[in-house]
Coordinates of C-alpha atoms and ligand atoms in Angstrom, one line a residue:
X359 CA 0.0 0.0 0.0
X360 CA 1.4 3.4 -0.9
X361 CA 2.2 5.6 2.1
X362 CA 1.8 8.9 0.3
X363 CA -1.6 10.5 0.3
X364 CA -3.1 11.5 -3.0
X365 CA -4.0 15.0 -1.7
X366 CA -5.5 17.4 -4.2
X367 CA -2.9 20.0 -5.3
X368 CA -3.4 23.4 -4.0
X369 CA -2.5 25.9 -6.7
X370 CA 0.7 27.5 -5.4
X371 CA 4.1 28.6 -6.6
X372 CA 6.5 26.2 -8.2
X373 CA 9.4 27.3 -6.0
X374 CA 10.0 25.1 -3.0
X375 CA 8.0 22.3 -1.5
X376 CA 7.3 21.3 2.1
X377 CA 7.7 17.5 2.7
X378 CA 5.3 15.9 5.1
X379 CA 6.5 12.9 7.0
X380 CA 4.2 10.2 8.5
X381 CA 5.3 10.2 12.2
X382 CA 4.3 6.6 12.7
X383 CA 6.5 5.2 9.9
X384 CA 9.0 8.0 9.1
X385 CA 7.9 7.7 5.4
X386 CA 6.9 10.5 3.1
X387 CA 3.2 11.2 3.5
X388 CA 3.0 14.0 0.9
X389 CA 4.4 17.3 -0.4
X390 CA 2.8 20.7 -0.5
X391 CA 3.8 24.0 -2.1
X392 CA 5.8 26.5 0.0
X393 CA 3.9 29.7 -0.6
X394 CA 6.1 32.8 -0.6
X395 CA 4.9 36.3 0.1
X396 CA 4.0 37.0 -3.5
X397 CA 1.8 33.8 -3.7
X398 CA 0.2 34.6 -0.4
X399 CA -0.6 38.1 -1.7
X400 CA -2.3 36.6 -4.8
X401 CA -4.4 34.4 -2.6
X402 CA -5.4 37.3 -0.4
X403 CA -6.2 39.4 -3.4
X404 CA -8.5 36.7 -4.7
X405 CA -10.2 36.4 -1.3
X406 CA -10.6 40.2 -1.2
X407 CA -12.2 40.3 -4.6
X408 CA -14.6 37.5 -3.5
X409 CA -15.5 39.2 -0.2
X410 CA -18.2 41.7 -1.3
X411 CA -20.3 39.0 -3.1
X412 CA -19.9 36.6 -0.1
X413 CA -20.9 39.4 2.3
X414 CA -24.0 40.1 0.2
X415 CA -25.2 36.5 0.4
X416 CA -27.9 35.8 2.9
X417 CA -27.1 33.9 6.1
X418 CA -29.2 31.0 4.9
X419 CA -27.1 30.7 1.7
X420 CA -23.9 30.7 3.8
X421 CA -25.3 28.1 6.1
X422 CA -26.3 26.0 3.1
X423 CA -22.8 26.2 1.7
X424 CA -21.3 24.9 5.0
X425 CA -23.9 22.1 5.1
X426 CA -23.0 21.0 1.6
X427 CA -19.3 21.0 2.6
X428 CA -20.1 19.0 5.7
X429 CA -22.1 16.4 3.8
X430 CA -19.1 15.8 1.5
X431 CA -16.6 15.6 4.4
X432 CA -18.8 13.0 6.1
X433 CA -18.8 10.9 2.9
X434 CA -15.1 11.1 2.1
X435 CA -12.9 8.5 3.9
X436 CA -9.8 10.3 2.5
X437 CA -10.3 13.0 5.2
X438 CA -9.7 10.7 8.2
X439 CA -7.2 8.6 6.3
X440 CA -5.1 11.6 5.5
X441 CA -5.3 12.9 9.0
X442 CA -4.1 9.6 10.5
X443 CA -1.2 9.4 8.0
X444 CA 0.1 12.9 8.7
X445 CA -0.6 13.1 12.5
X446 CA -0.1 9.5 13.6
X447 CA -3.2 9.6 15.8
X448 CA -5.7 6.7 15.9
X449 CA -8.5 6.7 13.3
X450 CA -10.9 6.8 16.3
X451 CA -9.6 10.3 17.2
X452 CA -9.4 11.4 13.5
X453 CA -13.0 10.6 12.9
X454 CA -14.6 10.3 16.3
X455 CA -13.2 13.6 17.5
X456 CA -12.0 15.8 14.7
X457 CA -14.7 15.1 12.0
X458 CA -17.4 14.9 14.7
X459 CA -16.3 18.3 16.0
X460 CA -16.4 19.9 12.6
X461 CA -19.9 18.6 12.0
X462 CA -21.2 19.6 15.5
X463 CA -19.5 23.1 15.1
X464 CA -21.2 23.7 11.8
X465 CA -24.6 22.6 13.2
X466 CA -24.2 24.6 16.4
X467 CA -22.8 27.8 14.9
X468 CA -25.3 27.8 12.1
X469 CA -28.1 27.6 14.6
X470 CA -26.6 30.4 16.8
X471 CA -25.8 32.7 13.9
X472 CA -29.4 33.7 13.3
X473 CA -29.6 35.4 16.6
X474 CA -25.9 36.3 17.1
X475 CA -25.6 38.1 13.8
X476 CA -29.0 39.7 13.7
X477 CA -29.5 43.4 13.6
X478 CA -30.5 44.9 17.0
X479 CA -32.3 48.2 17.8
X480 CA -31.4 50.1 20.9
X481 CA -33.3 53.2 22.0
X482 CA -31.4 55.9 23.8
X483 CA -33.0 57.0 27.0
X484 CA -32.0 60.7 26.8
X485 CA -32.9 61.3 23.2
X486 CA -36.2 59.4 23.2
X487 CA -37.0 60.5 19.8
X488 CA -34.1 58.5 18.3
X489 CA -33.5 54.9 17.7
X490 CA -30.2 53.2 16.9
X491 CA -29.8 50.1 14.7
X492 CA -26.8 48.0 15.2
X493 CA -25.7 46.6 11.9
X494 CA -23.0 43.9 11.7
X495 CA -20.6 43.9 8.8
X496 CA -18.0 41.3 8.1
X497 CA -14.4 42.3 8.6
X498 CA -13.3 41.2 5.1
X499 CA -10.6 38.6 4.7
X500 CA -9.7 36.6 7.8
X501 CA -6.4 34.7 8.0
X502 CA -6.7 31.5 10.0
X503 CA -3.3 30.0 11.1
X504 CA -3.3 26.6 12.8
X505 CA -1.1 24.2 14.7
X506 CA -0.1 20.6 13.9
X507 CA -1.9 18.7 16.6
X508 CA -5.5 19.0 15.3
X509 CA -5.4 19.3 11.5
X510 CA -9.2 19.8 11.3
X511 CA -10.3 21.0 14.7
X512 CA -7.9 23.9 15.1
X513 CA -7.4 24.6 11.3
X514 CA -10.3 24.4 8.8
X515 CA -12.9 24.3 11.6
X516 CA -11.7 27.8 12.7
X517 CA -12.9 29.0 9.3
X518 CA -16.5 28.2 10.1
X519 CA -17.4 31.2 12.3
X520 CA -15.7 33.8 10.1
X521 CA -17.3 32.4 7.0
X522 CA -20.8 32.4 8.6
X523 CA -20.2 36.0 9.6
X524 CA -19.7 36.8 5.9
X525 CA -15.9 36.9 5.7
X526 CA -13.7 35.1 3.2
X527 CA -11.0 33.0 4.7
X528 CA -7.4 32.1 3.8
X529 CA -6.1 29.2 5.9
X530 CA -2.4 28.5 6.6
X531 CA -2.2 25.1 8.2
X532 CA 0.8 23.9 10.1
X533 CA 3.7 22.8 7.9
X534 CA 3.8 19.6 9.9
X535 CA 0.3 18.5 9.1
X536 CA -1.0 20.5 6.0
X537 CA -2.4 17.6 4.0
X538 CA -5.9 17.3 5.6
X539 CA -6.5 21.0 5.0
X540 CA -5.8 20.5 1.2
X541 CA -8.4 17.7 1.1
X542 CA -10.9 19.9 2.9
X543 CA -10.4 22.8 0.6
X544 CA -10.9 20.5 -2.4
X545 CA -14.2 19.3 -0.9
X546 CA -15.3 22.9 -0.3
X547 CA -14.9 23.5 -4.1
X548 CA -16.4 20.1 -5.0
X549 CA -19.4 21.1 -2.9
X550 CA -20.1 23.8 -5.4
X551 CA -19.0 26.7 -3.2
X552 CA -17.1 29.7 -4.5
X553 CA -13.4 28.7 -4.6
X554 CA -11.9 32.1 -3.5
X555 CA -14.1 32.3 -0.4
X556 CA -12.2 29.6 1.3
X557 CA -8.5 29.1 0.3
X558 CA -5.5 27.3 1.7
X559 CA -1.9 28.5 1.5
X560 CA 0.7 26.0 2.6
X561 CA 4.1 26.7 4.0
X562 CA 6.1 27.5 7.1
X563 CA 6.2 30.4 9.6
X564 CA 7.2 32.9 6.8
X565 CA 4.0 32.0 4.9
X566 CA 1.9 32.7 8.1
X567 CA 3.8 36.0 8.7
X568 CA 3.0 37.1 5.1
X569 CA -0.6 36.3 5.7
X570 CA -0.8 38.3 8.9
X571 CA 0.7 41.3 6.9
X572 CA -2.2 41.3 4.5
X573 CA -5.5 40.1 6.0
X574 CA -8.1 42.1 7.9
X575 CA -8.2 39.9 11.0
X576 CA -6.4 36.8 12.3
X577 CA -7.5 33.7 14.0
X578 CA -4.4 32.0 15.4
X579 CA -3.9 28.8 17.3
X580 CA -0.5 27.7 18.4
X581 CA 2.3 28.4 20.8
X582 CA 2.5 31.3 23.2
X583 CA 5.7 32.6 21.5
X584 CA 4.2 32.7 18.0
X585 CA 0.9 34.1 19.4
X586 CA 2.8 37.0 21.0
X587 CA 4.6 37.8 17.7
X588 CA 1.4 37.7 15.7
X589 CA -0.6 39.7 18.2
X590 CA 2.2 42.4 18.2
X591 CA 2.0 42.6 14.4
X592 CA -1.8 42.8 14.5
X593 CA -1.4 45.6 17.0
X594 CA 0.8 47.5 14.6
X595 CA -1.7 47.0 11.8
X596 CA -4.6 47.7 14.2
X597 CA -6.5 44.6 13.1
X598 CA -8.4 42.2 15.4
X599 CA -6.6 39.1 16.4
X600 CA -7.9 36.1 18.3
X601 CA -5.2 33.9 19.8
X602 CA -5.7 30.4 21.3
X603 CA -2.4 29.4 22.8
X604 CA -0.9 26.9 25.2
X605 CA -2.2 25.3 28.4
X606 CA -1.1 23.8 31.7
X607 CA -4.5 22.4 32.7
X608 CA -4.8 21.1 36.3
X609 CA -6.8 18.0 37.3
X610 CA -7.8 18.2 40.9
X611 CA -9.0 15.2 42.9
X612 CA -10.8 16.3 46.1
X613 CA -11.6 13.9 49.0
X614 CA -14.9 12.2 48.4
X615 CA -14.3 12.0 44.6
X616 CA -15.2 8.8 42.7
X617 CA -11.7 7.5 42.3
X618 CA -12.5 4.9 39.7
X619 CA -14.1 7.5 37.5
X620 CA -11.4 10.0 38.2
X621 CA -8.6 7.6 37.2
X622 CA -10.4 6.5 34.0
X623 CA -10.9 10.2 33.1
X624 CA -7.3 11.1 33.9
X625 CA -6.0 8.4 31.6
X626 CA -8.1 9.7 28.7
X627 CA -7.5 13.4 29.3
X628 CA -3.7 12.9 29.9
X629 CA -3.0 10.7 26.9
X630 CA -5.5 11.6 24.2
X631 CA -3.5 12.1 21.0
X632 CA -0.4 11.1 23.0
X633 CA -0.9 14.2 25.2
X634 CA -0.6 16.6 22.3
X635 CA -3.8 18.5 23.1
X636 CA -4.0 22.0 24.4
X637 CA -6.8 21.4 26.9
X638 CA -5.4 18.0 28.1
X639 CA -4.6 17.2 31.7
X640 CA -1.0 18.6 32.2
X641 CA -0.7 18.1 36.0
X642 CA -2.7 16.2 38.6
X643 CA -3.2 17.2 42.2
X644 CA -4.6 14.5 44.5
X645 CA -5.7 14.8 48.2
X646 CA -3.1 12.9 50.2
X647 CA -5.8 10.8 51.9
X648 CA -6.7 9.2 48.6
X649 CA -3.5 9.6 46.6
X650 CA -2.2 6.0 47.0
X651 CA -5.5 4.5 45.8
X652 CA -5.8 7.0 42.9
X653 CA -2.3 6.4 41.7
X654 CA -2.9 2.6 41.8
X655 CA -6.1 2.9 39.8
X656 CA -4.6 5.5 37.4
X657 CA -1.5 3.4 36.7
X658 CA -3.6 0.3 36.0
X659 CA -5.7 2.3 33.5
X660 CA -2.6 3.6 31.8
X661 CA -1.0 0.1 31.7
X662 CA -4.1 -1.1 29.8
X663 CA -3.7 1.5 27.0
X664 CA -3.0 -0.1 23.6
X665 CA -0.3 1.8 21.7
X666 CA 0.3 1.0 18.0
X667 CA 1.2 2.4 14.7
X668 CA -2.2 3.6 13.6
X669 CA -3.8 2.1 10.5
X670 CA -5.4 4.8 8.4
X671 CA -8.3 2.3 7.8
X672 CA -9.0 1.9 11.5
X673 CA -8.1 -0.5 14.2
X674 CA -8.5 -1.0 18.0
X675 CA -5.8 0.9 19.7
X676 CA -5.7 4.0 22.0
X677 CA -2.4 5.7 21.4
X678 CA -0.6 6.3 18.1
X679 CA 2.6 8.2 17.4
X680 CA 3.9 11.5 18.7
X681 CA 3.3 13.9 15.7
X682 CA 6.2 16.2 16.3
X683 CA 9.7 14.9 17.3
X684 CA 10.4 18.0 19.4
X685 CA 7.7 16.9 21.9
X686 CA 9.7 13.7 22.7
X687 CA 12.7 15.9 23.5
X688 CA 10.5 18.0 25.8
X689 CA 9.1 14.9 27.6
X690 CA 12.6 13.4 28.1
X691 CA 14.0 16.7 29.4
X692 CA 11.1 17.1 31.8
X693 CA 11.3 13.5 33.1
X694 CA 15.1 13.9 33.7
X695 CA 14.5 17.2 35.5
X696 CA 11.7 15.8 37.7
X697 CA 13.7 12.7 38.6
X698 CA 16.7 14.8 39.6
X699 CA 14.3 16.7 41.9
X700 CA 12.8 13.6 43.6
X701 CA 10.0 12.4 41.4
X702 CA 9.4 8.7 40.6
X703 CA 8.3 7.2 37.3
X704 CA 5.3 5.1 38.1
X705 CA 4.9 3.8 34.5
X706 CA 6.4 4.4 31.1
X707 CA 9.4 6.7 30.8
X708 CA 11.0 5.6 27.5
X709 CA 10.7 5.7 23.7
X710 CA 9.0 2.6 22.2
X711 CA 10.3 0.6 19.3
X712 CA 13.6 0.9 17.3
X713 CA 12.1 2.0 14.0
X714 CA 11.9 5.5 12.5
X715 CA 8.3 6.0 14.0
X716 CA 7.9 8.5 16.9
X717 CA 6.5 6.5 19.8
X718 CA 6.9 7.3 23.5
X719 CA 5.3 5.3 26.3
X720 CA 2.5 7.0 28.3
X721 CA 4.4 8.1 31.4
X722 CA 3.1 9.0 34.9
X723 CA 5.3 10.6 37.5
X724 CA 4.6 10.6 41.3
X725 CA 6.0 12.9 44.0
X726 CA 5.9 16.0 41.7
X727 CA 6.6 19.4 43.2
X728 CA 6.3 22.9 41.8
X729 CA 10.0 23.4 41.4
X730 CA 9.9 20.9 38.5
X731 CA 9.6 22.1 34.9
X732 CA 6.9 19.5 34.3
X733 CA 4.6 21.3 36.8
X734 CA 5.2 24.8 35.3
X735 CA 5.9 24.6 31.5
X736 CA 3.6 23.0 28.9
X737 CA 4.6 19.4 28.1
X738 CA 2.3 18.7 25.2
X739 CA 3.3 15.0 25.1
X740 CA 2.6 11.6 26.8
X741 CA 3.7 12.6 30.3
X742 CA 1.7 13.6 33.3
X743 CA 2.9 14.3 36.9
X744 CA 0.9 13.7 40.1
X745 CA 1.4 15.9 43.2
X746 CA -0.3 15.4 46.6
X747 CA -1.9 18.1 48.7
X748 CA -3.5 18.2 52.2
X749 CA -5.7 21.3 52.1
X750 CA -8.1 22.4 49.3
X751 CA -6.8 26.0 49.7
X752 CA -3.3 24.7 48.9
X753 CA -4.6 22.8 45.8
X754 CA -6.3 26.0 44.6
X755 CA -3.2 28.0 45.1
X756 CA -1.1 25.4 43.2
X757 CA -3.7 25.0 40.4
X758 CA -3.7 28.8 39.9
X759 CA 0.1 29.1 40.1
X760 CA 0.7 29.3 36.3
X761 CA 1.1 31.9 33.6
X762 CA -1.4 30.0 31.5
X763 CA -5.2 29.4 32.1
X764 CA -6.9 27.4 29.4
X765 CA -8.8 24.5 31.0
X766 CA -9.2 22.7 34.3
X767 CA -10.9 19.6 35.8
X768 CA -12.2 19.0 39.3
X769 CA -13.3 15.7 40.7
X770 CA -15.1 15.6 44.0
X771 CA -18.5 15.9 45.6
X772 CA -20.5 18.0 43.1
X773 CA -21.2 21.2 45.1
X774 CA -17.7 21.2 46.6
X775 CA -16.1 20.6 43.2
X776 CA -18.1 23.3 41.5
X777 CA -17.3 25.8 44.3
X778 CA -13.6 24.9 43.8
X779 CA -13.9 25.4 40.0
X780 CA -15.4 28.8 40.4
X781 CA -12.2 30.0 42.1
X782 CA -9.9 28.7 39.4
X783 CA -8.3 31.3 37.1
X784 CA -9.0 29.5 33.8
X785 CA -11.0 30.1 30.6
X786 CA -13.0 26.9 31.3
X787 CA -13.4 24.2 33.8
X788 CA -15.2 20.9 33.9
X789 CA -16.6 19.1 37.0
X790 CA -16.5 15.3 37.3
X791 CA -15.7 14.8 33.7
X792 CA -13.0 15.7 31.2
X793 CA -12.5 17.3 27.7
X794 CA -16.1 17.1 26.5
X795 CA -16.6 20.8 27.3
X796 CA -14.8 21.5 24.0
X797 CA -17.8 20.1 22.2
X798 CA -20.1 22.6 23.9
X799 CA -20.1 24.9 20.9
X800 CA -22.9 26.9 22.4
X801 CA -20.5 28.4 25.0
X802 CA -17.6 30.7 24.5
X803 CA -14.2 29.0 25.0
X804 CA -10.9 30.7 25.3
X805 CA -7.8 31.1 27.4
X806 CA -6.9 33.5 30.2
X807 CA -3.5 35.2 30.6
X808 CA -0.9 33.8 28.3
X809 CA -3.3 31.1 27.0
X810 CA -4.8 33.7 24.7
X811 CA -7.2 36.5 23.8
X812 CA -10.7 36.2 22.4
X813 CA -12.8 33.0 22.2
X814 CA -14.1 30.4 19.8
X815 CA -17.7 29.1 20.0
X816 CA -20.9 30.7 21.1
X817 CA -22.5 33.9 19.8
X818 CA -19.3 35.7 21.1
X819 CA -17.2 33.5 18.8
X820 CA -19.3 34.7 15.8
X821 CA -19.7 38.4 16.6
X822 CA -16.0 38.9 16.9
X823 CA -15.7 38.4 13.2
X824 CA -17.9 41.4 12.5
X825 CA -17.7 45.2 13.1
X826 CA -20.6 47.2 14.2
X827 CA -22.1 50.2 12.5
X828 CA -24.5 52.0 14.8
X829 CA -27.1 53.9 12.6
X830 CA -29.2 56.4 14.4
X831 CA -32.5 57.5 12.9
X832 CA -35.6 59.2 14.4
X833 CA -38.5 57.3 15.6
X834 CA -41.3 57.9 13.2
X835 CA -44.1 58.8 15.6
X836 CA -42.0 61.3 17.5
X837 CA -40.8 63.2 14.5
X838 CA -42.2 66.6 15.5
X839 CA -40.6 66.4 19.0
X840 CA -37.4 65.4 17.3
X841 CA -37.4 68.4 15.1
X842 CA -38.2 70.7 18.1
X843 CA -35.4 69.3 20.2
X844 CA -32.9 69.4 17.4
X845 CA -33.7 73.1 17.0
X846 CA -33.3 73.9 20.7
X847 CA -30.1 72.0 21.2
X848 CA -28.2 73.2 18.2
X849 CA -27.0 76.6 16.9
X850 CA -27.8 79.3 17.7
X851 CA -27.2 78.6 21.4
X852 CA -29.8 80.2 23.7
X853 CA -29.1 80.9 27.4
X854 CA -32.8 80.2 28.2
X855 CA -32.5 76.7 26.8
X856 CA -29.3 76.2 28.9
X857 CA -31.1 77.3 32.0
X858 CA -33.8 74.8 31.3
X859 CA -31.3 72.1 30.7
X860 CA -29.5 72.8 33.9
X861 CA -32.8 72.4 35.8
X862 CA -33.6 69.2 33.9
X863 CA -30.1 67.8 34.7
X864 CA -30.7 68.2 38.4
X865 CA -34.0 66.4 38.2
X866 CA -32.6 63.6 36.0
X867 CA -29.3 62.9 37.6
X868 CA -29.2 64.0 41.2
X869 CA -29.4 61.0 43.6
X870 CA -32.8 60.4 45.0
X871 CA -33.3 60.1 48.8
X872 CA -33.8 56.3 48.3
X873 CA -30.5 56.0 46.3
X874 CA -28.6 58.0 49.0
X875 CA -30.0 55.6 51.7
X876 CA -29.2 52.5 49.8
X877 CA -26.1 50.7 51.0
X878 CA -24.0 48.6 48.6
X879 CA -24.6 45.0 49.6
Ligands
NAD1226 P1 3.5 27.2 16.5 O1 3.3 28.5 17.2 O2 4.9 26.7 16.4 O3 2.9 27.2 15.1 C1 1.5 27.4 14.8 C2 1.4 28.0 13.4 O4 1.9 29.2 13.3 C3 2.0 27.1 12.3 O5 1.1 27.1 11.2 C4 3.2 27.9 12.0 O6 3.7 27.7 10.7 C5 2.8 29.3 12.2 N1 3.8 30.3 12.4 C6 5.0 30.2 12.9 N2 5.6 31.4 13.0 C7 4.8 32.3 12.5 C8 4.9 33.7 12.3 N3 5.9 34.4 12.7 N4 3.8 34.3 11.8 C9 2.7 33.6 11.5 N5 2.6 32.3 11.6 C10 3.6 31.6 12.1 O7 2.6 26.1 17.3 P2 2.6 24.5 17.1 O8 3.8 23.9 17.6 O9 2.1 24.2 15.7 O10 1.3 24.1 18.1 C11 1.5 23.7 19.4 C12 1.0 24.8 20.3 O11 -0.4 25.1 20.0 C13 0.9 24.3 21.8 O12 1.5 25.3 22.6 C14 -0.6 24.1 22.0 O13 -0.9 24.2 23.4 C15 -1.1 25.1 21.2 N6 -2.6 24.9 20.9 C16 -3.5 25.6 21.5 C17 -4.9 25.4 21.2 C18 -5.9 26.2 21.9 O14 -7.1 26.1 21.4 N7 -5.6 27.1 22.8 C19 -5.2 24.3 20.4 C20 -4.2 23.5 19.8 C21 -2.9 23.8 20.1

């Protein structure tokens, strides 16, 4: 069987190619064009030319275009097959997480868009004769730049909200996993949708930087370092920028938690896609009274995980390859640092296999402390540390002791666990479950602090791709009053009118006796 994927060619420059390697086998998975600045400029120019017509389409037409695309994605096995080949993740995750997410996102955002993007009327209180209509306009061309760990979920899927809001999109997928985006772009065109409304430019960081220089807004998912660079450039250009960056999500086990369930959930949330997930469990805090039992259950769950070279056609295994070789170096460095500072490896700790494939055993550390790199810096690989605590207040302080703030998990008695979650400094938290909050496309989801700016999902995730024009007109029935007021307020200024205004201000704005007596609660 051929290892290279027959991905549709994205029309790009002839100069330079980016080779894509299959991480599970080390073999060539495909090649894509390396778009230089001139080629990016051509793509953005086409997107700009297509923007007015797309903005003029009705929301129903845009929803229909996304539905047509979704139908084709669902019927095209090449999508999950390509994803498995270039990322090394199990077919279950390619299809059961990434394709599922795209479908649910299109459904949910299409449904929300009618209300979120609708015009609103707001009546000013002072000038009662006026009404203001808030009209939302698309921003123009949105550049979406994605990471390598989720070739659909954090790449093409991030085009959905800007497209629904009437923007055209140019996507720059990661150079490590660009092939799935090429397949999805081809399906967009095959679905009968306008080709320049959704384009893909492939290449490395320089291609992304060229895109940021030209578009009207940026949706970026990736590392904190690149996010800062892109946000700074967007600041210079005064264009909106949403950044979804790294995480160091805590998983807290309070006394009274269901330990079986917590251990099972910790195994999935720590080792999904070999730990290369931004909202995954990055560090575990367990109450000392239940820590031995939790570790025992957790290790037995991890020991049962089936790791294998993923077959693009499917297969029963839980862990595939590590997509990006650098993550294995991070894992090895963090294990060495933690061991030197007193941590113990409970399970795993080594590379697996002698072949060219990138495999690392799922690894659990015990006895972690906050002076270890593994508790403070993002791992983004198949390694998770466990640390014990005695007081909930201490666990809260430790969980919040990070420059990041993306996701968090709390296991414990429901009310107590929710009260704990409310005091976490994190964009989202989930109680007595893991990860599935990402599928709640109805709710905004984003990071605090260095984990990013802006959100995806929810009405908020749609409206951020529009700009507001506030159009004030007079209310029809009050037209005579409106004309009278306009005359009195404008030139020529009349001292008698000012005297009247002064009196009116005292009536309107001076605190009433009731307000003076009211105490802030
Ligand atoms: P990265 O920052 O190295 O690269 C991300 C993208 O940015 C790639 O497409 C890359 O080519 C491009 N890029 C690099 N330099 C650029 C520049 N100067 N201008 C414009 N584009 C540039 O990140 P990565 O290694 O691909 O992804 C891993 C990181 O992504 C992890 O930190 C992970 O936590 C984070 N992530 C966050 C989320 C989230 O939703 N918060 C989701 C997935 C991944």
